[in-house]
């Protein structure tokens, strides 16, 4: 079968089906195994795009979410 839109079988286990919501999962944001960085902050995934809410004293100066 196939998954509903925005869901994927990222772990490859048919028993739990299409377990990953790629629009909101910080482990599978946008597509399988695309983890959002959480270095010095809290990672979020919204509409398949990673973002980070930085801890006090930190900022995402380079605009790259993969390094926090």
CSV table of N, CA and C in Angstrom, one decimal:
chain,number,residue,atom,x,y,z
A,1,UNK,N,0.8,-1.2,0.0
A,1,UNK,CA,0.0,0.0,0.0
A,1,UNK,C,0.9,1.2,0.0
A,2,UNK,N,0.2,2.3,0.1
A,2,UNK,CA,0.9,3.6,0.2
A,2,UNK,C,0.4,4.4,1.4
A,3,UNK,N,1.2,5.4,1.7
A,3,UNK,CA,0.9,6.2,2.9
A,3,UNK,C,0.0,7.4,2.5
A,4,UNK,N,-0.7,7.9,3.5
A,4,UNK,CA,-1.5,9.1,3.3
A,4,UNK,C,-0.5,10.3,3.1
A,5,UNK,N,-0.9,11.3,2.5
A,5,UNK,CA,-0.1,12.5,2.3
A,5,UNK,C,0.6,13.0,3.6
A,6,UNK,N,1.8,13.3,3.5
A,6,UNK,CA,2.6,13.9,4.7
A,6,UNK,C,3.0,12.8,5.7
A,7,UNK,N,2.7,11.5,5.4
A,7,UNK,CA,3.1,10.5,6.3
A,7,UNK,C,4.0,9.5,5.6
A,8,UNK,N,5.0,8.9,6.2
A,8,UNK,CA,5.9,7.9,5.6
A,8,UNK,C,6.2,6.8,6.6
A,9,UNK,N,6.6,5.6,6.0
A,9,UNK,CA,7.0,4.5,6.8
A,9,UNK,C,8.5,4.6,7.0
A,10,UNK,N,9.0,5.5,7.8
A,10,UNK,CA,10.4,5.8,7.9
A,10,UNK,C,11.2,4.7,8.6
A,11,UNK,N,10.6,3.9,9.4
A,11,UNK,CA,11.4,2.8,10.1
A,11,UNK,C,11.3,1.5,9.3
A,12,UNK,N,10.6,1.5,8.2
A,12,UNK,CA,10.5,0.3,7.3
A,12,UNK,C,9.8,-0.9,7.9
A,13,UNK,N,9.1,-0.7,9.1
A,13,UNK,CA,8.3,-1.7,9.7
A,13,UNK,C,6.9,-1.6,9.3
A,14,UNK,N,6.4,-2.6,8.6
A,14,UNK,CA,5.0,-2.7,8.1
A,14,UNK,C,4.0,-2.8,9.2
A,15,UNK,N,4.5,-3.3,10.4
A,15,UNK,CA,3.6,-3.6,11.5
A,15,UNK,C,3.0,-2.3,12.1
A,16,UNK,N,3.8,-1.2,12.0
A,16,UNK,CA,3.3,0.1,12.5
A,16,UNK,C,2.9,1.1,11.4
A,17,UNK,N,3.0,0.6,10.2
A,17,UNK,CA,2.5,1.4,9.1
A,17,UNK,C,3.3,2.7,8.8
A,18,UNK,N,2.6,3.7,8.4
A,18,UNK,CA,3.1,5.0,8.1
A,18,UNK,C,3.2,5.9,9.4
A,19,UNK,N,4.2,5.6,10.2
A,19,UNK,CA,4.2,6.2,11.5
A,19,UNK,C,4.7,7.6,11.6
A,20,UNK,N,5.4,8.1,10.6
A,20,UNK,CA,6.0,9.4,10.7
A,20,UNK,C,5.3,10.5,10.0
A,21,UNK,N,4.9,11.5,10.7
A,21,UNK,CA,4.3,12.7,10.1
A,21,UNK,C,5.4,13.6,9.7
A,22,UNK,N,5.7,13.7,8.4
A,22,UNK,CA,6.9,14.5,8.0
A,22,UNK,C,6.6,16.0,8.0
A,23,UNK,N,5.4,16.4,8.4
A,23,UNK,CA,5.1,17.8,8.5
A,23,UNK,C,5.4,18.3,9.9
A,24,UNK,N,5.5,17.4,10.9
A,24,UNK,CA,5.6,17.9,12.3
A,24,UNK,C,6.7,17.1,13.1
A,25,UNK,N,7.2,16.0,12.6
A,25,UNK,CA,8.2,15.2,13.3
A,25,UNK,C,9.6,15.8,13.2
A,26,UNK,N,10.2,16.1,14.4
A,26,UNK,CA,11.6,16.6,14.4
A,26,UNK,C,12.6,15.6,14.0
A,27,UNK,N,12.2,14.3,14.0
A,27,UNK,CA,13.2,13.3,13.5
A,27,UNK,C,13.1,13.0,12.0
A,28,UNK,N,11.9,13.4,11.4
A,28,UNK,CA,11.7,13.1,10.0
A,28,UNK,C,11.0,14.3,9.4
A,29,UNK,N,11.6,15.5,9.5
A,29,UNK,CA,11.0,16.7,9.0
A,29,UNK,C,11.1,16.9,7.5
A,30,UNK,N,10.0,16.9,6.8
A,30,UNK,CA,10.0,17.0,5.4
A,30,UNK,C,10.2,15.7,4.7
A,31,UNK,N,11.0,14.9,5.2
A,31,UNK,CA,11.3,13.5,4.6
A,31,UNK,C,11.9,12.7,5.7
A,32,UNK,N,12.0,11.4,5.4
A,32,UNK,CA,12.5,10.4,6.4
A,32,UNK,C,14.0,10.7,6.8
A,33,UNK,N,14.3,10.6,8.0
A,33,UNK,CA,15.6,10.7,8.6
A,33,UNK,C,16.2,12.1,8.5
A,34,UNK,N,15.4,13.1,8.3
A,34,UNK,CA,15.9,14.5,8.3
A,34,UNK,C,15.6,15.1,9.7
A,35,UNK,N,16.5,14.9,10.6
A,35,UNK,CA,16.4,15.3,12.0
A,35,UNK,C,16.7,16.8,12.1
A,36,UNK,N,15.8,17.5,12.8
A,36,UNK,CA,16.1,18.9,13.1
A,36,UNK,C,17.1,19.1,14.2
A,37,UNK,N,18.0,20.0,14.1
A,37,UNK,CA,19.1,20.2,15.1
A,37,UNK,C,18.5,20.8,16.3
A,38,UNK,N,19.0,20.4,17.5
A,38,UNK,CA,18.6,21.0,18.7
A,38,UNK,C,19.7,21.4,19.6
A,39,UNK,N,20.9,21.7,19.0
A,39,UNK,CA,22.1,22.1,19.7
A,39,UNK,C,21.8,23.5,20.2
A,40,UNK,N,21.9,23.7,21.5
A,40,UNK,CA,21.7,25.0,22.2
A,40,UNK,C,20.3,25.6,21.9
A,41,UNK,N,19.3,24.7,21.8
A,41,UNK,CA,18.0,25.2,21.6
A,41,UNK,C,17.0,24.1,21.5
A,42,UNK,N,15.7,24.4,21.2
A,42,UNK,CA,14.7,23.4,21.0
A,42,UNK,C,14.2,23.4,19.6
A,43,UNK,N,14.4,22.2,19.0
A,43,UNK,CA,14.0,22.1,17.6
A,43,UNK,C,12.5,21.9,17.4
A,44,UNK,N,12.0,22.5,16.3
A,44,UNK,CA,10.6,22.3,15.9
A,44,UNK,C,10.6,22.0,14.4
A,45,UNK,N,9.5,21.4,14.0
A,45,UNK,CA,9.2,21.1,12.6
A,45,UNK,C,7.8,21.5,12.3
A,46,UNK,N,7.6,22.4,11.4
A,46,UNK,CA,6.3,22.9,11.0
A,46,UNK,C,6.2,23.0,9.5
A,47,UNK,N,5.2,22.4,9.0
A,47,UNK,CA,5.0,22.2,7.5
A,47,UNK,C,6.2,21.6,6.8
A,48,UNK,N,6.9,20.7,7.5
A,48,UNK,CA,8.0,20.0,6.9
A,48,UNK,C,9.3,20.8,6.8
A,49,UNK,N,9.4,21.9,7.6
A,49,UNK,CA,10.6,22.7,7.7
A,49,UNK,C,11.1,22.9,9.1
A,50,UNK,N,12.4,22.6,9.3
A,50,UNK,CA,13.0,22.7,10.6
A,50,UNK,C,13.2,24.2,11.0
A,51,UNK,N,13.1,24.4,12.3
A,51,UNK,CA,13.4,25.7,12.9
A,51,UNK,C,13.9,25.4,14.3
A,52,UNK,N,14.5,26.4,14.9
A,52,UNK,CA,15.1,26.2,16.3
A,52,UNK,C,14.7,27.4,17.1
A,53,UNK,N,14.3,27.2,18.3
A,53,UNK,CA,14.1,28.2,19.3
A,53,UNK,C,15.4,28.2,20.2
A,54,UNK,N,16.3,29.1,20.0
A,54,UNK,CA,17.6,29.1,20.7
A,54,UNK,C,17.4,29.4,22.2
A,55,UNK,N,18.4,28.8,22.9
A,55,UNK,CA,18.5,29.0,24.3
A,55,UNK,C,19.0,30.4,24.6
A,56,UNK,N,18.8,31.0,25.7
A,56,UNK,CA,19.3,32.3,26.1
A,56,UNK,C,20.8,32.4,25.9
A,57,UNK,N,21.2,33.4,25.3
A,57,UNK,CA,22.6,33.6,25.0
A,57,UNK,C,23.1,33.0,23.7
A,58,UNK,N,22.2,32.3,23.0
A,58,UNK,CA,22.6,31.7,21.7
A,58,UNK,C,21.7,32.2,20.6
A,59,UNK,N,22.2,32.2,19.4
A,59,UNK,CA,21.4,32.6,18.2
A,59,UNK,C,21.9,31.8,17.0
A,60,UNK,N,21.0,31.7,16.0
A,60,UNK,CA,21.3,31.0,14.8
A,60,UNK,C,21.8,32.0,13.8
A,61,UNK,N,23.0,32.5,14.0
A,61,UNK,CA,23.6,33.6,13.2
A,61,UNK,C,23.8,33.3,11.7
A,62,UNK,N,24.2,32.0,11.4
A,62,UNK,CA,24.4,31.6,10.1
A,62,UNK,C,23.2,31.2,9.3
A,63,UNK,N,22.0,31.1,10.0
A,63,UNK,CA,20.8,30.7,9.3
A,63,UNK,C,20.7,29.2,8.9
A,64,UNK,N,21.7,28.4,9.4
A,64,UNK,CA,21.7,27.0,9.1
A,64,UNK,C,21.2,26.2,10.3
A,65,UNK,N,20.1,25.5,10.1
A,65,UNK,CA,19.5,24.8,11.2
A,65,UNK,C,20.2,23.5,11.6
A,66,UNK,N,21.0,23.0,10.7
A,66,UNK,CA,21.6,21.7,11.0
A,66,UNK,C,22.7,21.8,12.1
A,67,UNK,N,23.2,23.0,12.3
A,67,UNK,CA,24.2,23.1,13.4
A,67,UNK,C,23.7,23.8,14.6
A,68,UNK,N,22.4,24.0,14.7
A,68,UNK,CA,21.8,24.6,15.9
A,68,UNK,C,21.9,26.1,15.9
